[in-house]
Amino acid sequence: ISSKPSINYSTFVGVTIENLTNFSIPKWLTEKLLCSEIKPSQNLLDFQTYILLETGYPFEFYDLEQLKKIIKTDDFKLTLKPATKNTILTANNNLNYKLDPSILVVEANNYPLSIAGIIPNKDVPYTPETKSLLIEASIFNSKKIRQQSRILGLRTDRSARYEKGLNNSSFIEALIRLVSLLKILNPELVCKIHTTSQVLQPKLSKILLKYET
């Protein structure tokens, strides 16, 4: 991971999920979304949405096999770095965004997967035929995401979460929870950690409180 990591992110994790065969959504999960006045999509988006509601952490999904086809290799490295000047990225909202070094991108072997913390590339979304996933689990700096959203004139549910500020106190637990949800109907699921990077956070000072005062 590059580009002043302590400023741009606190946690950056990539996890691969393989052997997805059953895309059914548990009835209880669908009911919980409905109770939250969210219309279920009846696809993998429902898992993303539910874990966001339950934990507050946004996770991004990419089609792993499609990514491998595009970069023409099974071996890839995830990086977080400033975009190359005049890069054009077509996002999954079908709009083109002209990027410059003020915008961070998540890349796999120099292929832009997403505008970091905001929106993924149109060419690597999961579909009903997706059998394997790359899950990006990150906590980005709220100021940086707010700045990028303003420059691009683009705000998403994911970026809105980062703008409010997230800490990593329950982050790994949330990721494990997400994988366990996917595994409910996919008992042969294969999960592997692909990338991990975490910036050491300063220890908070302890404050002693006395009931009398």
PDB file of C-alpha atoms in Angstrom:
ATOM      1  CA  ILE A   1       0.000   0.000   0.000  1.00  0.00           C
ATOM      2  CA  SER A   2       1.358   3.372  -0.946  1.00  0.00           C
ATOM      3  CA  SER A   3       0.613   7.083  -0.766  1.00  0.00           C
ATOM      4  CA  LYS A   4       0.988   8.203   2.855  1.00  0.00           C
ATOM      5  CA  PRO A   5      -0.982   5.295   4.352  1.00  0.00           C
ATOM      6  CA  SER A   6      -1.306   6.838   7.807  1.00  0.00           C
ATOM      7  CA  ILE A   7      -3.204   9.734   6.216  1.00  0.00           C
ATOM      8  CA  ASN A   8      -5.378   7.866   3.723  1.00  0.00           C
ATOM      9  CA  TYR A   9      -6.439   4.727   5.570  1.00  0.00           C
ATOM     10  CA  SER A  10      -6.164   2.821   8.832  1.00  0.00           C
ATOM     11  CA  THR A  11      -7.047  -0.673   7.569  1.00  0.00           C
ATOM     12  CA  PHE A  12      -6.916  -2.257   4.103  1.00  0.00           C
ATOM     13  CA  VAL A  13      -7.838  -5.925   3.687  1.00  0.00           C
ATOM     14  CA  GLY A  14      -8.501  -8.060   0.606  1.00  0.00           C
ATOM     15  CA  VAL A  15     -10.249 -11.422   0.949  1.00  0.00           C
ATOM     16  CA  THR A  16     -11.024 -13.918  -1.812  1.00  0.00           C
ATOM     17  CA  ILE A  17     -14.169 -16.028  -1.664  1.00  0.00           C
ATOM     18  CA  GLU A  18     -14.465 -19.080  -3.920  1.00  0.00           C
ATOM     19  CA  ASN A  19     -16.933 -21.894  -4.527  1.00  0.00           C
ATOM     20  CA  LEU A  20     -20.077 -19.786  -4.318  1.00  0.00           C
ATOM     21  CA  THR A  21     -22.870 -21.997  -5.608  1.00  0.00           C
ATOM     22  CA  ASN A  22     -26.046 -20.927  -3.841  1.00  0.00           C
ATOM     23  CA  PHE A  23     -27.146 -17.314  -4.191  1.00  0.00           C
ATOM     24  CA  SER A  24     -30.378 -17.630  -2.236  1.00  0.00           C
ATOM     25  CA  ILE A  25     -30.899 -15.006   0.436  1.00  0.00           C
ATOM     26  CA  PRO A  26     -31.994 -16.279   3.879  1.00  0.00           C
ATOM     27  CA  LYS A  27     -35.606 -15.373   4.589  1.00  0.00           C
ATOM     28  CA  TRP A  28     -34.756 -13.785   7.925  1.00  0.00           C
ATOM     29  CA  LEU A  29     -32.230 -11.478   6.255  1.00  0.00           C
ATOM     30  CA  THR A  30     -34.787 -10.391   3.661  1.00  0.00           C
ATOM     31  CA  GLU A  31     -37.294  -9.681   6.436  1.00  0.00           C
ATOM     32  CA  LYS A  32     -34.776  -7.580   8.344  1.00  0.00           C
ATOM     33  CA  LEU A  33     -34.130  -5.461   5.258  1.00  0.00           C
ATOM     34  CA  LEU A  34     -37.862  -4.983   4.762  1.00  0.00           C
ATOM     35  CA  CYS A  35     -38.244  -3.972   8.403  1.00  0.00           C
ATOM     36  CA  SER A  36     -35.572  -1.330   7.767  1.00  0.00           C
ATOM     37  CA  GLU A  37     -37.593  -0.078   4.775  1.00  0.00           C
ATOM     38  CA  ILE A  38     -34.993  -1.350   2.294  1.00  0.00           C
ATOM     39  CA  LYS A  39     -36.172  -3.188  -0.791  1.00  0.00           C
ATOM     40  CA  PRO A  40     -34.251  -6.481  -1.082  1.00  0.00           C
ATOM     41  CA  SER A  41     -32.367  -7.087  -4.326  1.00  0.00           C
ATOM     42  CA  GLN A  42     -32.361 -10.883  -3.923  1.00  0.00           C
ATOM     43  CA  ASN A  43     -28.672 -11.043  -4.808  1.00  0.00           C
ATOM     44  CA  LEU A  44     -25.306 -10.538  -3.119  1.00  0.00           C
ATOM     45  CA  LEU A  45     -26.093  -6.850  -2.625  1.00  0.00           C
ATOM     46  CA  ASP A  46     -28.440  -7.874   0.202  1.00  0.00           C
ATOM     47  CA  PHE A  47     -25.493  -9.282   2.176  1.00  0.00           C
ATOM     48  CA  GLN A  48     -23.574  -6.044   1.698  1.00  0.00           C
ATOM     49  CA  THR A  49     -26.561  -3.966   2.744  1.00  0.00           C
ATOM     50  CA  TYR A  50     -27.374  -6.083   5.766  1.00  0.00           C
ATOM     51  CA  ILE A  51     -23.833  -6.105   7.148  1.00  0.00           C
ATOM     52  CA  LEU A  52     -23.733  -2.327   6.660  1.00  0.00           C
ATOM     53  CA  LEU A  53     -26.913  -1.984   8.737  1.00  0.00           C
ATOM     54  CA  GLU A  54     -25.739  -4.395  11.402  1.00  0.00           C
ATOM     55  CA  THR A  55     -22.153  -3.222  11.834  1.00  0.00           C
ATOM     56  CA  GLY A  56     -21.832   0.146  10.079  1.00  0.00           C
ATOM     57  CA  TYR A  57     -18.900  -1.100   7.970  1.00  0.00           C
ATOM     58  CA  PRO A  58     -19.111  -0.871   4.143  1.00  0.00           C
ATOM     59  CA  PHE A  59     -17.525  -3.694   2.157  1.00  0.00           C
ATOM     60  CA  GLU A  60     -16.960  -3.743  -1.608  1.00  0.00           C
ATOM     61  CA  PHE A  61     -17.478  -6.859  -3.756  1.00  0.00           C
ATOM     62  CA  TYR A  62     -15.734  -7.570  -7.071  1.00  0.00           C
ATOM     63  CA  ASP A  63     -16.121 -10.534  -9.420  1.00  0.00           C
ATOM     64  CA  LEU A  64     -12.829 -12.365  -8.885  1.00  0.00           C
ATOM     65  CA  GLU A  65     -12.932 -14.454 -12.073  1.00  0.00           C
ATOM     66  CA  GLN A  66     -13.836 -11.447 -14.210  1.00  0.00           C
ATOM     67  CA  LEU A  67     -10.930  -9.532 -12.695  1.00  0.00           C
ATOM     68  CA  LYS A  68      -8.519 -12.370 -13.490  1.00  0.00           C
ATOM     69  CA  LYS A  69      -9.748 -12.413 -17.096  1.00  0.00           C
ATOM     70  CA  ILE A  70      -9.202  -8.675 -17.481  1.00  0.00           C
ATOM     71  CA  ILE A  71      -5.687  -8.626 -16.026  1.00  0.00           C
ATOM     72  CA  LYS A  72      -4.915 -12.002 -17.663  1.00  0.00           C
ATOM     73  CA  THR A  73      -3.394 -13.613 -14.585  1.00  0.00           C
ATOM     74  CA  ASP A  74      -4.416 -15.340 -11.370  1.00  0.00           C
ATOM     75  CA  ASP A  75      -1.581 -13.615  -9.549  1.00  0.00           C
ATOM     76  CA  PHE A  76      -2.276 -10.018  -8.651  1.00  0.00           C
ATOM     77  CA  LYS A  77      -1.347  -7.434  -6.062  1.00  0.00           C
ATOM     78  CA  LEU A  78      -3.782  -4.969  -4.546  1.00  0.00           C
ATOM     79  CA  THR A  79      -2.563  -1.413  -4.085  1.00  0.00           C
ATOM     80  CA  LEU A  80      -3.996   1.876  -2.922  1.00  0.00           C
ATOM     81  CA  LYS A  81      -2.431   4.873  -4.629  1.00  0.00           C
ATOM     82  CA  PRO A  82      -3.126   8.196  -6.366  1.00  0.00           C
ATOM     83  CA  ALA A  83      -4.675   7.884  -9.809  1.00  0.00           C
ATOM     84  CA  THR A  84      -2.548   8.554 -12.861  1.00  0.00           C
ATOM     85  CA  LYS A  85      -3.301  11.945 -14.397  1.00  0.00           C
ATOM     86  CA  ASN A  86      -6.123  11.925 -16.995  1.00  0.00           C
ATOM     87  CA  THR A  87      -7.205   8.375 -16.143  1.00  0.00           C
ATOM     88  CA  ILE A  88     -10.804   7.754 -17.211  1.00  0.00           C
ATOM     89  CA  LEU A  89     -12.748   5.307 -15.055  1.00  0.00           C
ATOM     90  CA  THR A  90     -16.218   4.120 -15.982  1.00  0.00           C
ATOM     91  CA  ALA A  91     -17.994   3.441 -12.703  1.00  0.00           C
ATOM     92  CA  ASN A  92     -20.867   1.046 -12.088  1.00  0.00           C
ATOM     93  CA  ASN A  93     -23.311   3.972 -12.353  1.00  0.00           C
ATOM     94  CA  ASN A  94     -22.335   4.057 -16.072  1.00  0.00           C
ATOM     95  CA  LEU A  95     -20.718   7.488 -15.753  1.00  0.00           C
ATOM     96  CA  ASN A  96     -17.134   8.317 -16.728  1.00  0.00           C
ATOM     97  CA  TYR A  97     -14.869  10.057 -14.219  1.00  0.00           C
ATOM     98  CA  LYS A  98     -11.664  11.814 -15.178  1.00  0.00           C
ATOM     99  CA  LEU A  99      -9.184  11.193 -12.397  1.00  0.00           C
ATOM    100  CA  ASP A 100      -5.983  12.880 -11.293  1.00  0.00           C
ATOM    101  CA  PRO A 101      -3.455  12.294  -8.483  1.00  0.00           C
ATOM    102  CA  SER A 102      -5.780  13.926  -5.930  1.00  0.00           C
ATOM    103  CA  ILE A 103      -8.043  10.870  -6.239  1.00  0.00           C
ATOM    104  CA  LEU A 104      -7.111   7.545  -4.648  1.00  0.00           C
ATOM    105  CA  VAL A 105      -7.789   4.341  -6.545  1.00  0.00           C
ATOM    106  CA  VAL A 106      -7.681   0.694  -5.530  1.00  0.00           C
ATOM    107  CA  GLU A 107      -5.749  -1.220  -8.195  1.00  0.00           C
ATOM    108  CA  ALA A 108      -5.016  -4.848  -9.033  1.00  0.00           C
ATOM    109  CA  ASN A 109      -1.762  -4.999 -11.033  1.00  0.00           C
ATOM    110  CA  ASN A 110      -2.276  -1.370 -12.117  1.00  0.00           C
ATOM    111  CA  TYR A 111      -5.863  -2.055 -13.194  1.00  0.00           C
ATOM    112  CA  PRO A 112      -8.250   0.367 -11.384  1.00  0.00           C
ATOM    113  CA  LEU A 113     -10.826  -1.592  -9.404  1.00  0.00           C
ATOM    114  CA  SER A 114     -12.492   1.404  -7.836  1.00  0.00           C
ATOM    115  CA  ILE A 115     -12.323   4.993  -6.758  1.00  0.00           C
ATOM    116  CA  ALA A 116     -11.249   4.285  -3.209  1.00  0.00           C
ATOM    117  CA  GLY A 117     -14.085   4.331  -0.729  1.00  0.00           C
ATOM    118  CA  ILE A 118     -16.638   5.612  -3.229  1.00  0.00           C
ATOM    119  CA  ILE A 119     -17.558   3.495  -6.262  1.00  0.00           C
ATOM    120  CA  PRO A 120     -16.263   0.423  -8.160  1.00  0.00           C
ATOM    121  CA  ASN A 121     -15.260   0.023 -11.783  1.00  0.00           C
ATOM    122  CA  LYS A 122     -18.149  -0.960 -14.062  1.00  0.00           C
ATOM    123  CA  ASP A 123     -16.254  -3.936 -15.524  1.00  0.00           C
ATOM    124  CA  VAL A 124     -15.770  -5.970 -12.339  1.00  0.00           C
ATOM    125  CA  PRO A 125     -19.149  -6.092 -10.553  1.00  0.00           C
ATOM    126  CA  TYR A 126     -20.574  -9.366  -9.326  1.00  0.00           C
ATOM    127  CA  THR A 127     -23.472 -10.860 -11.303  1.00  0.00           C
ATOM    128  CA  PRO A 128     -25.950 -13.733 -10.807  1.00  0.00           C
ATOM    129  CA  GLU A 129     -23.304 -15.948 -12.442  1.00  0.00           C
ATOM    130  CA  THR A 130     -20.493 -14.923 -10.082  1.00  0.00           C
ATOM    131  CA  LYS A 131     -18.864 -17.941  -8.452  1.00  0.00           C
ATOM    132  CA  SER A 132     -15.987 -16.178  -6.708  1.00  0.00           C
ATOM    133  CA  LEU A 133     -15.527 -12.801  -5.068  1.00  0.00           C
ATOM    134  CA  LEU A 134     -12.815 -10.403  -4.085  1.00  0.00           C
ATOM    135  CA  ILE A 135     -13.962  -8.536  -0.990  1.00  0.00           C
ATOM    136  CA  GLU A 136     -12.271  -5.226  -0.263  1.00  0.00           C
ATOM    137  CA  ALA A 137     -12.549  -4.371   3.414  1.00  0.00           C
ATOM    138  CA  SER A 138     -11.116  -0.948   4.166  1.00  0.00           C
ATOM    139  CA  ILE A 139     -11.346   1.963   6.535  1.00  0.00           C
ATOM    140  CA  PHE A 140     -10.427   5.187   4.786  1.00  0.00           C
ATOM    141  CA  ASN A 141      -9.724   8.622   6.185  1.00  0.00           C
ATOM    142  CA  SER A 142     -12.981  10.576   6.409  1.00  0.00           C
ATOM    143  CA  LYS A 143     -11.409  13.862   5.293  1.00  0.00           C
ATOM    144  CA  LYS A 144      -9.870  12.242   2.195  1.00  0.00           C
ATOM    145  CA  ILE A 145     -13.134  10.592   1.134  1.00  0.00           C
ATOM    146  CA  ARG A 146     -15.056  13.829   1.668  1.00  0.00           C
ATOM    147  CA  GLN A 147     -12.495  15.677  -0.460  1.00  0.00           C
ATOM    148  CA  GLN A 148     -12.711  13.109  -3.270  1.00  0.00           C
ATOM    149  CA  SER A 149     -16.519  13.166  -3.252  1.00  0.00           C
ATOM    150  CA  ARG A 150     -16.515  16.933  -3.557  1.00  0.00           C
ATOM    151  CA  ILE A 151     -13.981  16.941  -6.418  1.00  0.00           C
ATOM    152  CA  LEU A 152     -15.917  14.295  -8.374  1.00  0.00           C
ATOM    153  CA  GLY A 153     -19.395  15.535  -7.460  1.00  0.00           C
ATOM    154  CA  LEU A 154     -20.179  11.979  -6.390  1.00  0.00           C
ATOM    155  CA  ARG A 155     -21.512  10.683  -3.074  1.00  0.00           C
ATOM    156  CA  THR A 156     -22.519   7.069  -2.438  1.00  0.00           C
ATOM    157  CA  ASP A 157     -23.828   5.108   0.540  1.00  0.00           C
ATOM    158  CA  ARG A 158     -20.316   3.796   1.057  1.00  0.00           C
ATOM    159  CA  SER A 159     -18.600   7.167   0.924  1.00  0.00           C
ATOM    160  CA  ALA A 160     -21.229   8.620   3.280  1.00  0.00           C
ATOM    161  CA  ARG A 161     -20.203   6.055   5.904  1.00  0.00           C
ATOM    162  CA  TYR A 162     -16.547   6.933   5.596  1.00  0.00           C
ATOM    163  CA  GLU A 163     -17.269  10.649   5.723  1.00  0.00           C
ATOM    164  CA  LYS A 164     -18.800  10.207   9.166  1.00  0.00           C
ATOM    165  CA  GLY A 165     -15.612   8.523  10.374  1.00  0.00           C
ATOM    166  CA  LEU A 166     -15.126   4.838  11.184  1.00  0.00           C
ATOM    167  CA  ASN A 167     -12.804   3.146  13.654  1.00  0.00           C
ATOM    168  CA  ASN A 168     -11.571  -0.427  13.453  1.00  0.00           C
ATOM    169  CA  SER A 169     -12.713  -1.557  16.914  1.00  0.00           C
ATOM    170  CA  SER A 170     -15.090  -4.225  15.540  1.00  0.00           C
ATOM    171  CA  PHE A 171     -13.886  -4.295  11.961  1.00  0.00           C
ATOM    172  CA  ILE A 172     -12.467  -7.828  11.816  1.00  0.00           C
ATOM    173  CA  GLU A 173     -15.537  -9.167  13.620  1.00  0.00           C
ATOM    174  CA  ALA A 174     -17.731  -7.533  10.969  1.00  0.00           C
ATOM    175  CA  LEU A 175     -15.701  -9.129   8.172  1.00  0.00           C
ATOM    176  CA  ILE A 176     -15.980 -12.545   9.821  1.00  0.00           C
ATOM    177  CA  ARG A 177     -19.714 -11.987  10.199  1.00  0.00           C
ATOM    178  CA  LEU A 178     -20.014 -11.215   6.481  1.00  0.00           C
ATOM    179  CA  VAL A 179     -18.155 -14.386   5.505  1.00  0.00           C
ATOM    180  CA  SER A 180     -20.305 -16.446   7.882  1.00  0.00           C
ATOM    181  CA  LEU A 181     -23.462 -15.079   6.243  1.00  0.00           C
ATOM    182  CA  LEU A 182     -22.189 -16.081   2.811  1.00  0.00           C
ATOM    183  CA  LYS A 183     -21.360 -19.508   4.171  1.00  0.00           C
ATOM    184  CA  ILE A 184     -24.876 -20.254   5.464  1.00  0.00           C
ATOM    185  CA  LEU A 185     -26.003 -21.653   2.115  1.00  0.00           C
ATOM    186  CA  ASN A 186     -22.488 -22.321   0.806  1.00  0.00           C
ATOM    187  CA  PRO A 187     -20.934 -24.750   3.306  1.00  0.00           C
ATOM    188  CA  GLU A 188     -18.033 -25.549   0.933  1.00  0.00           C
ATOM    189  CA  LEU A 189     -17.046 -21.891   0.698  1.00  0.00           C
ATOM    190  CA  VAL A 190     -13.300 -21.253   0.472  1.00  0.00           C
ATOM    191  CA  CYS A 191     -12.100 -18.016   2.066  1.00  0.00           C
ATOM    192  CA  LYS A 192      -8.501 -16.770   1.821  1.00  0.00           C
ATOM    193  CA  ILE A 193      -6.856 -13.595   3.029  1.00  0.00           C
ATOM    194  CA  HIS A 194      -5.200 -11.959   0.019  1.00  0.00           C
ATOM    195  CA  THR A 195      -3.983  -8.601   1.321  1.00  0.00           C
ATOM    196  CA  THR A 196      -3.630  -7.066   4.767  1.00  0.00           C
ATOM    197  CA  SER A 197      -2.303  -3.686   5.784  1.00  0.00           C
ATOM    198  CA  GLN A 198      -2.981  -1.800   8.967  1.00  0.00           C
ATOM    199  CA  VAL A 199      -1.586   1.446  10.276  1.00  0.00           C
ATOM    200  CA  LEU A 200      -0.756   1.456  13.952  1.00  0.00           C
ATOM    201  CA  GLN A 201      -3.075   3.830  15.748  1.00  0.00           C
ATOM    202  CA  PRO A 202      -1.874   5.979  18.657  1.00  0.00           C
ATOM    203  CA  LYS A 203      -2.929   4.648  22.041  1.00  0.00           C
ATOM    204  CA  LEU A 204      -5.620   6.721  23.667  1.00  0.00           C
ATOM    205  CA  SER A 205      -4.858   8.193  27.054  1.00  0.00           C
ATOM    206  CA  LYS A 206      -6.713   6.652  29.975  1.00  0.00           C
ATOM    207  CA  ILE A 207      -8.937   8.922  32.004  1.00  0.00           C
ATOM    208  CA  LEU A 208      -9.710   8.011  35.604  1.00  0.00           C
ATOM    209  CA  LEU A 209     -13.242   8.929  36.614  1.00  0.00           C
ATOM    210  CA  LYS A 210     -14.361   9.139  40.203  1.00  0.00           C
ATOM    211  CA  TYR A 211     -17.994   8.866  41.145  1.00  0.00           C
ATOM    212  CA  GLU A 212     -17.574  11.527  43.852  1.00  0.00           C
ATOM    213  CA  THR A 213     -16.322  14.149  41.391  1.00  0.00           C
TER     214      THR A 213
END
